[in-house]
Coordinates of C-alpha atoms in Angstrom, one line a residue:
M36 CA 18.1 -55.6 -5.2
T37 CA 14.9 -54.5 -3.4
S38 CA 12.2 -52.0 -4.4
R39 CA 10.1 -50.4 -1.8
L40 CA 7.0 -48.2 -2.1
V41 CA 6.4 -46.3 1.2
L42 CA 3.7 -43.7 2.0
L43 CA 5.4 -40.4 2.8
F44 CA 3.6 -38.7 5.7
A45 CA 3.3 -34.9 6.1
F46 CA 6.5 -33.0 6.4
S47 CA 4.7 -29.9 7.5
L48 CA 1.3 -28.4 7.1
L49 CA 1.1 -24.6 6.7
V50 CA -2.2 -22.9 7.2
S51 CA -2.8 -19.6 5.4
Q52 CA -4.0 -16.8 7.5
S53 CA -7.4 -15.2 6.9
L54 CA -6.9 -12.3 4.5
V55 CA -9.1 -9.2 4.2
S56 CA -9.0 -6.4 1.7
A57 CA -7.4 -3.1 2.8
Q58 CA -10.3 -0.7 3.3
S59 CA -8.2 2.3 4.1
Y60 CA -4.7 3.5 3.3
P61 CA -2.2 5.7 5.2
A62 CA -1.5 9.2 4.2
S63 CA 1.6 9.1 1.9
G64 CA 3.4 11.0 -0.8
V65 CA 3.3 8.4 -3.6
Y66 CA 0.8 5.7 -4.4
L67 CA 1.5 3.1 -7.1
Y68 CA -1.4 1.0 -8.3
L69 CA -0.8 -2.2 -10.4
G70 CA -4.0 -3.7 -11.9
E71 CA -5.1 -7.3 -12.3
S72 CA -4.2 -7.7 -16.0
I73 CA -0.7 -6.5 -15.6
L74 CA -0.2 -8.7 -12.5
T75 CA -1.6 -11.7 -14.3
V76 CA 1.0 -11.3 -17.0
L77 CA 3.7 -10.8 -14.4
S78 CA 2.6 -13.9 -12.4
Q79 CA 2.6 -16.1 -15.5
D80 CA 6.1 -15.0 -16.5
F81 CA 7.4 -15.3 -12.9
T82 CA 5.8 -18.8 -12.6
A83 CA 7.3 -20.0 -15.8
S84 CA 10.7 -18.7 -14.8
V85 CA 10.6 -20.3 -11.4
M86 CA 9.5 -23.6 -12.8
N87 CA 12.1 -23.7 -15.5
A88 CA 14.8 -22.7 -13.1
I89 CA 13.9 -25.4 -10.5
N90 CA 13.8 -28.1 -13.2
A91 CA 17.2 -27.0 -14.5
Y92 CA 18.7 -26.7 -11.0
T93 CA 21.5 -29.2 -10.4
D94 CA 23.4 -27.4 -7.6
T95 CA 21.5 -28.7 -4.5
P96 CA 24.4 -29.6 -2.2
P97 CA 24.6 -33.1 -0.6
Y98 CA 22.7 -33.2 2.7
S99 CA 23.9 -35.3 5.6
G100 CA 22.3 -36.0 9.0
S101 CA 21.1 -38.5 11.5
G102 CA 17.6 -39.7 12.6
S103 CA 15.3 -42.7 12.9
G104 CA 18.3 -44.9 13.7
V105 CA 20.4 -44.1 10.6
D106 CA 23.1 -41.8 9.4
F107 CA 22.4 -40.6 5.9
T108 CA 23.7 -38.6 3.0
F109 CA 21.4 -37.4 0.1
S110 CA 23.0 -36.2 -3.1
S111 CA 22.5 -35.7 -6.9
F112 CA 19.1 -34.1 -6.7
Q113 CA 17.0 -33.8 -9.9
Y114 CA 13.7 -32.0 -10.2
D115 CA 10.7 -32.4 -12.5
I116 CA 8.1 -30.0 -11.3
Y117 CA 5.0 -28.3 -12.5
L118 CA 3.6 -25.0 -11.0
G119 CA -0.1 -24.2 -11.5
D120 CA -1.8 -20.9 -11.1
M121 CA -0.2 -18.3 -8.9
S122 CA -2.2 -16.4 -6.3
W123 CA -1.1 -14.2 -3.4
G124 CA -2.2 -12.5 -0.2
Y125 CA -0.6 -10.9 2.8
G126 CA 2.4 -12.7 4.3
Y127 CA 3.0 -13.2 8.0
E128 CA 6.2 -11.0 7.9
P129 CA 6.1 -7.2 7.7
S130 CA 6.0 -5.9 4.2
S131 CA 5.6 -9.3 2.7
A132 CA 3.3 -11.3 0.4
Q133 CA 2.5 -15.0 0.5
I134 CA 2.5 -16.6 -2.9
D135 CA 0.8 -19.9 -3.5
W136 CA 1.1 -22.1 -6.6
T137 CA -1.8 -24.5 -7.0
P138 CA -1.4 -27.3 -8.0
F139 CA 2.2 -28.1 -7.3
T140 CA 3.1 -31.5 -8.8
F141 CA 6.6 -32.9 -8.9
T142 CA 8.9 -35.9 -9.2
I143 CA 12.1 -35.5 -7.3
T144 CA 14.9 -38.1 -7.5
F145 CA 18.2 -38.3 -5.6
N146 CA 20.7 -40.8 -4.4
Y147 CA 21.1 -41.9 -0.8
H148 CA 23.8 -43.5 1.3
I149 CA 22.5 -44.7 4.6
C150 CA 24.1 -46.6 7.5
S151 CA 22.3 -48.0 10.5
T152 CA 23.4 -46.7 13.9
D153 CA 22.8 -50.2 15.3
W154 CA 25.6 -52.8 15.4
P155 CA 26.9 -54.1 13.0
H156 CA 26.2 -50.7 11.3
P157 CA 25.2 -52.0 7.8
C158 CA 25.2 -49.4 5.0
E159 CA 23.1 -49.2 1.9
D160 CA 23.2 -47.2 -1.4
G161 CA 20.3 -46.5 -3.6
W162 CA 18.1 -43.8 -5.1
V163 CA 14.7 -42.3 -4.1
K164 CA 11.8 -41.0 -6.1
I165 CA 9.4 -38.6 -4.3
Y166 CA 6.3 -37.7 -6.2
T167 CA 2.9 -36.2 -5.8
T168 CA -0.1 -38.5 -6.2
D169 CA -2.8 -35.8 -6.9
N170 CA -3.3 -32.0 -7.5
N171 CA -3.8 -31.1 -3.8
V172 CA -0.2 -30.0 -3.0
I173 CA 0.5 -26.3 -2.7
L174 CA 3.9 -24.6 -3.0
E175 CA 4.0 -21.6 -0.7
S176 CA 6.5 -18.8 -0.7
V177 CA 6.8 -15.6 1.3
I178 CA 8.3 -12.6 -0.6
V179 CA 9.5 -9.7 1.5
F180 CA 9.6 -6.2 -0.1
D181 CA 12.4 -3.9 0.8
Y182 CA 11.9 -0.4 -0.6
T183 CA 13.6 1.8 1.9
G184 CA 15.4 3.8 -0.7
A185 CA 15.0 4.6 -4.4
T186 CA 15.6 1.0 -5.4
V187 CA 13.2 -1.9 -4.8
Y188 CA 14.5 -5.2 -3.5
L189 CA 12.6 -8.5 -3.1
N190 CA 13.7 -11.5 -1.1
D191 CA 12.2 -15.0 -0.8
S192 CA 12.3 -15.5 3.0
F193 CA 10.5 -18.9 3.1
A194 CA 9.3 -21.7 0.9
G195 CA 7.3 -24.7 2.0
L196 CA 4.7 -27.3 1.1
A197 CA 1.1 -27.5 2.2
F198 CA -0.5 -31.0 1.7
Q199 CA -2.4 -33.7 3.4
Q200 CA -1.5 -37.3 4.2
G201 CA -1.5 -39.4 1.0
D202 CA -0.7 -36.5 -1.3
I203 CA 3.0 -37.4 -1.6
N204 CA 4.6 -40.8 -2.0
I205 CA 8.2 -42.1 -1.8
Y206 CA 9.7 -44.8 -3.8
V207 CA 13.0 -46.3 -2.5
Q208 CA 15.3 -48.4 -4.7
C209 CA 18.3 -50.1 -3.0
T210 CA 21.1 -50.8 -5.5
N211 CA 23.1 -53.1 -3.3
S212 CA 22.9 -56.8 -3.7
I213 CA 21.9 -57.2 0.0
C214 CA 19.6 -54.6 1.6
V215 CA 18.9 -55.0 5.3
I216 CA 18.0 -51.6 6.7
S217 CA 14.3 -51.3 7.6
P218 CA 12.3 -49.5 4.9
S219 CA 10.5 -47.5 7.6
D220 CA 13.9 -46.2 8.9
I221 CA 14.8 -45.0 5.4
A222 CA 11.4 -43.4 4.9
N223 CA 11.4 -41.7 8.3
A224 CA 14.9 -40.3 7.6
I225 CA 13.7 -38.9 4.3
A226 CA 10.4 -37.6 5.7
Q227 CA 12.2 -35.7 8.5
N228 CA 14.8 -34.1 6.3
F229 CA 13.6 -33.8 2.7
V230 CA 11.5 -30.7 3.2
A231 CA 14.4 -28.7 4.7
T232 CA 16.6 -29.7 1.8
F233 CA 13.9 -29.0 -0.8
Q234 CA 13.0 -25.7 0.9
R235 CA 16.6 -24.4 0.8
S236 CA 16.8 -25.2 -2.9
V237 CA 13.5 -23.6 -3.8
E238 CA 14.4 -20.5 -1.8
K239 CA 17.7 -20.1 -3.6
V240 CA 16.1 -20.7 -7.0
V241 CA 13.3 -18.2 -6.4
N242 CA 15.7 -15.6 -5.1
D243 CA 17.9 -16.1 -8.2
V244 CA 14.8 -15.5 -10.4
I245 CA 13.8 -12.5 -8.3
R246 CA 17.3 -11.0 -8.6
D247 CA 17.3 -11.6 -12.4
K248 CA 13.8 -10.0 -13.0
F249 CA 12.9 -7.6 -10.2
N250 CA 15.8 -6.6 -8.0
D251 CA 17.6 -3.3 -8.5
I252 CA 14.4 -1.8 -9.9
E253 CA 15.3 1.9 -9.6
L254 CA 11.9 3.5 -9.7
F255 CA 13.2 7.0 -9.2
R256 CA 16.6 8.2 -10.1
P257 CA 18.0 10.9 -7.7
I258 CA 18.5 14.5 -8.7
N259 CA 22.1 15.6 -8.1
L260 CA 22.1 19.1 -6.6
K261 CA 24.9 21.4 -5.7
D262 CA 25.4 20.2 -2.1
G263 CA 23.7 16.9 -2.0
T264 CA 21.1 14.6 -3.6
L265 CA 17.4 14.9 -3.8
D266 CA 16.0 11.3 -3.6
I267 CA 12.7 9.5 -3.0
D268 CA 12.2 7.6 0.3
L269 CA 10.2 4.5 -0.7
D270 CA 9.7 3.5 3.0
G271 CA 6.0 2.6 3.0
E272 CA 3.6 -0.3 2.8
F273 CA 1.8 -2.4 0.2
Y274 CA -1.8 -3.4 0.2
I275 CA -3.9 -6.0 -1.6
V276 CA -7.1 -4.6 -2.9
Q277 CA -9.0 -7.9 -2.8
T278 CA -8.9 -11.1 -0.7
F279 CA -6.5 -14.0 -1.4
D280 CA -7.8 -15.1 -4.8
S281 CA -6.0 -15.2 -8.2
T282 CA -4.2 -12.0 -9.0
P283 CA -5.8 -9.1 -7.1
P284 CA -4.5 -5.5 -7.7
V285 CA -1.9 -4.2 -5.3
I286 CA -1.2 -0.7 -4.0
F287 CA 2.2 0.5 -2.8
T288 CA 2.5 3.6 -0.7
S289 CA 5.6 5.5 0.1
S290 CA 6.3 8.5 2.3
G291 CA 8.0 10.9 -0.1
A292 CA 11.3 12.7 -0.5
V293 CA 14.4 12.9 1.5
V294 CA 17.7 14.7 1.1
E295 CA 21.3 13.5 1.6
N296 CA 23.7 16.2 2.4
S297 CA 27.4 16.3 1.4
D298 CA 28.3 14.4 4.6
G299 CA 26.1 11.5 3.6
D300 CA 23.5 12.1 6.3
I301 CA 19.9 11.5 5.4
I302 CA 17.5 14.2 6.6
F303 CA 13.8 13.7 6.8
P304 CA 11.3 16.5 6.5
P305 CA 9.7 18.1 9.6
F306 CA 6.2 17.4 8.4
E307 CA 3.9 14.5 7.7
P308 CA 1.7 13.6 4.7
S309 CA -2.0 14.3 5.2
I310 CA -4.0 13.4 2.1
V311 CA -5.2 10.0 0.9
P312 CA -6.8 9.7 -2.5
D313 CA -9.0 6.8 -1.3
T314 CA -11.8 7.2 -3.9
V315 CA -9.5 6.6 -6.9
L316 CA -7.1 4.0 -5.5
E317 CA -9.4 1.0 -5.9
N318 CA -11.4 2.2 -8.8
S319 CA -8.8 2.7 -11.4
T320 CA -9.6 2.2 -15.1
Y321 CA -5.9 1.9 -16.0
E322 CA -3.6 -1.0 -15.6
A323 CA -1.1 1.1 -13.6
N324 CA -1.4 4.4 -11.8
I325 CA 1.0 6.6 -9.9
Y326 CA -0.5 9.3 -7.7
F327 CA 1.4 12.2 -6.0
T328 CA 0.0 14.2 -3.1
P329 CA 1.2 17.6 -1.9
Y330 CA 3.6 15.9 0.5
V331 CA 6.0 15.0 -2.3
I332 CA 5.9 18.6 -3.7
D333 CA 6.5 20.0 -0.2
C334 CA 9.4 17.5 0.3
A335 CA 11.0 18.5 -3.0
F336 CA 10.7 22.2 -2.1
W337 CA 11.9 21.7 1.4
S338 CA 14.8 19.4 0.3
M339 CA 16.2 22.0 -2.1
G340 CA 15.7 24.7 0.5
T341 CA 17.5 22.6 3.2
L342 CA 20.4 22.0 0.9
G343 CA 20.7 25.7 0.0
E344 CA 19.7 25.2 -3.6
L345 CA 17.1 28.0 -3.2
N346 CA 19.5 30.4 -1.8
A347 CA 21.2 32.8 -4.2
E348 CA 23.2 36.0 -4.4
L349 CA 22.3 38.2 -7.4
T350 CA 24.9 40.8 -8.5
P351 CA 24.7 43.5 -11.2
N352 CA 27.0 41.5 -13.4
E353 CA 24.5 38.7 -13.6
V354 CA 21.7 40.9 -14.9
P355 CA 21.6 41.1 -18.7
K356 CA 22.0 44.6 -20.1
S357 CA 18.7 44.1 -22.0
S358 CA 16.8 43.7 -18.7
P359 CA 14.3 46.4 -18.0
V360 CA 15.5 46.6 -14.4
Q361 CA 19.2 47.0 -13.4
L362 CA 20.7 46.5 -10.0
N363 CA 21.7 50.1 -9.5
T364 CA 20.3 52.9 -7.3
N365 CA 19.9 55.1 -10.3
D366 CA 17.6 52.6 -12.0
P367 CA 14.1 54.1 -12.4
F368 CA 12.4 51.1 -10.8
F369 CA 14.4 51.2 -7.6
S370 CA 14.3 55.0 -7.3
S371 CA 10.5 54.8 -7.6
V372 CA 9.9 52.0 -5.0
V373 CA 12.6 53.0 -2.6
P374 CA 12.7 56.9 -2.8
G375 CA 15.3 57.1 -0.1
L376 CA 17.9 55.7 -2.6
S377 CA 18.3 59.2 -3.9
K378 CA 20.8 59.7 -1.1
Y379 CA 22.9 56.9 -2.5
P380 CA 23.4 57.7 -6.2
N381 CA 24.9 55.3 -8.6
M382 CA 25.6 52.5 -6.2
N383 CA 25.4 48.8 -7.1
I384 CA 22.7 46.7 -5.5
T385 CA 23.3 43.1 -4.5
V386 CA 20.5 40.8 -3.5
D387 CA 20.9 37.9 -1.1
V388 CA 18.0 35.4 -1.4
T389 CA 17.6 33.1 1.6
Y390 CA 15.1 30.2 1.9
L391 CA 13.1 30.4 5.2
Q392 CA 10.4 27.8 5.0
T393 CA 8.1 25.7 2.8
L394 CA 4.5 26.8 2.4
P395 CA 2.1 23.8 2.3
A396 CA 1.4 23.0 -1.4
Y397 CA -2.0 22.2 -2.7
I398 CA -3.3 20.4 -5.8
D399 CA -6.6 21.1 -7.5
N400 CA -8.0 20.8 -11.0
E401 CA -6.0 23.8 -12.0
G402 CA -2.7 22.4 -11.3
I403 CA 0.0 22.1 -8.6
H404 CA 0.7 25.0 -6.3
P405 CA 3.9 24.9 -4.2
G406 CA 5.3 27.8 -2.3
G407 CA 7.8 29.1 0.1
N408 CA 8.9 32.0 2.3
F409 CA 12.1 33.8 1.6
S410 CA 14.1 36.8 2.8
L411 CA 15.6 39.2 0.3
A412 CA 18.4 41.4 1.7
F413 CA 19.4 44.3 -0.5
S414 CA 22.9 45.8 0.0
L415 CA 24.5 48.8 -1.6
T416 CA 28.1 48.6 -2.8
S417 CA 30.5 50.9 -4.5
D418 CA 34.2 51.2 -5.3
T419 CA 34.2 54.8 -4.1
K420 CA 31.7 55.0 -1.3
P421 CA 31.1 53.0 1.9
D422 CA 28.9 49.9 1.5
L423 CA 25.6 49.7 3.2
Q424 CA 24.8 46.1 4.1
N425 CA 21.2 45.1 4.4
A426 CA 20.0 48.5 3.3
W427 CA 16.5 47.0 3.3
V428 CA 15.3 43.5 3.9
L429 CA 12.0 42.1 2.5
G430 CA 10.0 39.0 3.5
V431 CA 8.6 37.4 0.4
G432 CA 6.0 34.6 0.1
I433 CA 5.7 33.0 -3.3
I434 CA 3.2 30.5 -4.6
L435 CA 3.8 29.0 -8.0
D436 CA 1.2 27.7 -10.4
L437 CA 2.6 24.6 -12.1
E438 CA 1.2 22.1 -14.6
L439 CA 2.5 18.5 -14.6
K440 CA 4.0 17.4 -17.9
A441 CA 5.2 13.9 -18.7
S442 CA 6.8 12.1 -21.6
L443 CA 7.1 8.4 -22.3
I444 CA 10.1 6.9 -24.1
D445 CA 10.3 3.1 -23.9
Q446 CA 10.2 2.2 -20.2
N447 CA 11.0 5.7 -19.0
F448 CA 8.5 8.3 -17.8
T449 CA 10.1 11.8 -17.4
F450 CA 8.2 14.3 -15.3
S451 CA 8.5 18.1 -15.6
F452 CA 6.5 21.1 -14.5
L453 CA 5.3 24.0 -16.7
L454 CA 5.5 27.2 -14.8
K455 CA 2.3 29.1 -15.6
N456 CA 2.1 31.9 -13.0
E457 CA 3.1 33.0 -9.6
T458 CA 1.5 34.9 -6.7
S459 CA 3.6 36.8 -4.2
S460 CA 3.2 38.8 -1.1
V461 CA 5.9 41.2 0.2
T462 CA 6.5 42.7 3.6
V463 CA 9.3 45.0 4.9
I464 CA 11.4 43.3 7.6
S465 CA 13.8 46.2 8.0
S466 CA 15.0 49.4 6.2
Q467 CA 17.9 51.8 6.6
V468 CA 16.8 53.8 3.6
G469 CA 13.3 54.9 4.5
D470 CA 10.0 53.8 2.9
V471 CA 9.8 50.8 0.7
I472 CA 6.8 50.4 -1.6
T473 CA 6.1 46.7 -1.5
E474 CA 3.5 46.7 -4.3
G475 CA 6.3 47.6 -6.7
F476 CA 8.2 44.5 -5.8
V477 CA 5.1 42.4 -6.3
Q478 CA 5.0 43.7 -9.9
L479 CA 8.7 43.1 -10.3
F480 CA 8.3 39.4 -9.4
Q481 CA 5.5 39.1 -11.9
L482 CA 7.8 40.6 -14.5
L483 CA 10.7 38.3 -13.6
I484 CA 8.6 35.2 -13.7
Q485 CA 8.1 35.8 -17.4
A486 CA 11.9 35.6 -17.9
V487 CA 12.2 32.3 -16.0
P488 CA 12.5 29.2 -18.3
P489 CA 8.9 27.8 -18.3
V490 CA 9.8 24.2 -17.9
I491 CA 11.1 23.0 -14.5
K492 CA 12.9 19.7 -14.5
G493 CA 11.4 16.9 -12.5
M494 CA 12.1 13.3 -11.8
S495 CA 12.1 10.1 -13.9
L496 CA 10.1 7.0 -13.2
F497 CA 11.5 3.7 -14.7
F498 CA 9.1 0.9 -15.4
P499 CA 10.5 -2.6 -15.1
D500 CA 10.9 -4.7 -18.2
F501 CA 7.8 -6.7 -17.5
V502 CA 5.7 -3.6 -17.9
S503 CA 5.2 -2.3 -21.4
P504 CA 3.5 1.1 -21.2
S505 CA 1.7 2.2 -24.4
G506 CA 0.2 5.5 -23.4
F507 CA -0.9 7.6 -20.4
D508 CA -3.2 10.3 -19.1
I509 CA -2.6 13.0 -16.5
I510 CA -5.3 13.1 -13.9
Y511 CA -6.0 15.9 -11.4
G512 CA -8.1 15.5 -8.3
D513 CA -8.7 17.2 -5.0
G514 CA -5.4 16.9 -3.3
Y515 CA -3.6 14.7 -5.8
V516 CA -2.3 14.4 -9.3
G517 CA -1.9 11.1 -11.0
I518 CA -0.7 9.4 -14.2
G519 CA -2.9 6.6 -15.6
V520 CA -0.8 4.2 -17.7
N521 CA -2.1 1.8 -20.3
V522 CA 0.0 -1.2 -21.1
V523 CA 0.4 -3.5 -24.1

């Protein structure tokens, strides 16, 4: 039985790219900021999970191959590893981050069966111990972020080692009574193939941990509407606020809302985001922030309009008897604002509301102000008289004054909007009944707004389990509204 101590030369040497802090960000609809403290807790938990999972991993499949004059099979892998501090920077793939663990120390043992390719083809069995000799080895991993829908997915696309000659040794123990294969042939075969085998195992373990902890993070749940779904398109980028050191804050951006119609087609809005809250992104006093720009508000308004959710037909039967205005030509309001209705006594009025376009929303210290243009077609109907379709048609522009409200229950933020006021403008598109006094309709809309339920349902944001929010503040700025989150 022969013992051999052989220096293992470099399998591969990975050189990290030079990383710089993101100085500017693209115009987007949503910005999510995660601070250093919360990411430190996350990295420690992730590191411990990866380390424990690798040490417990016994499913590395046998690996067979040829090289350096031998045919070999490696099997029965066992790992004893330690992962040091985790740091990250930009990865070399799109939408990816490179994670480094320093130091990475390990002892890995496995069995081998090797046969020489030279006649008379002797074979040997034994075991191998590969171990680090110092704290200079780094485990590198590239994590790709896929957030092209409402759900976030992460994937470990690469794992590798960075080290110098002399950082890793190999110990070979032949268990046969006669061992004749050259130690250098065994060492070379291991050196040429160990990294690939180890890399595949690490990638699988890291992906298992990612799936367990982070995948299927449904940040925004869709709103089911009458003819489709209002969703959030998370297609964007992520940015690292500082250079590649320790656990710098990160910023995720996403482009906003989309709709999915009843046929399953995804429809993107015909406009682009234009506002970047640069001054607040890198100077947060909270551990997590989420900022919304007018683009998201415009997308939500446009999405509902595109799906027909903002279209309506109002008939006399839908107006409560207690309402001060009734849909009838004898009603004092209609007879005063459309005097020509005196020629059409006691006829019912139906109103067809049609969404035309979204008006650009704006956000200021007073709140959120979305708007849209609509057409209102008033028709006269009767059981005893001929109907008059589109007796008069109005063009109406409405701007709402909303205040963002939020509630926090466990990991769930629920957003809603308090309707405070509205501003409308009215023009006459056509009339078959003579003059229409538009100012009267402006007053009517102000009256109707008081009857609308003041709280408009919004969306929910779900924090992953590794984030424990303890409180929040709502922040208004020039062109954005945000929520600053404190964590335990």
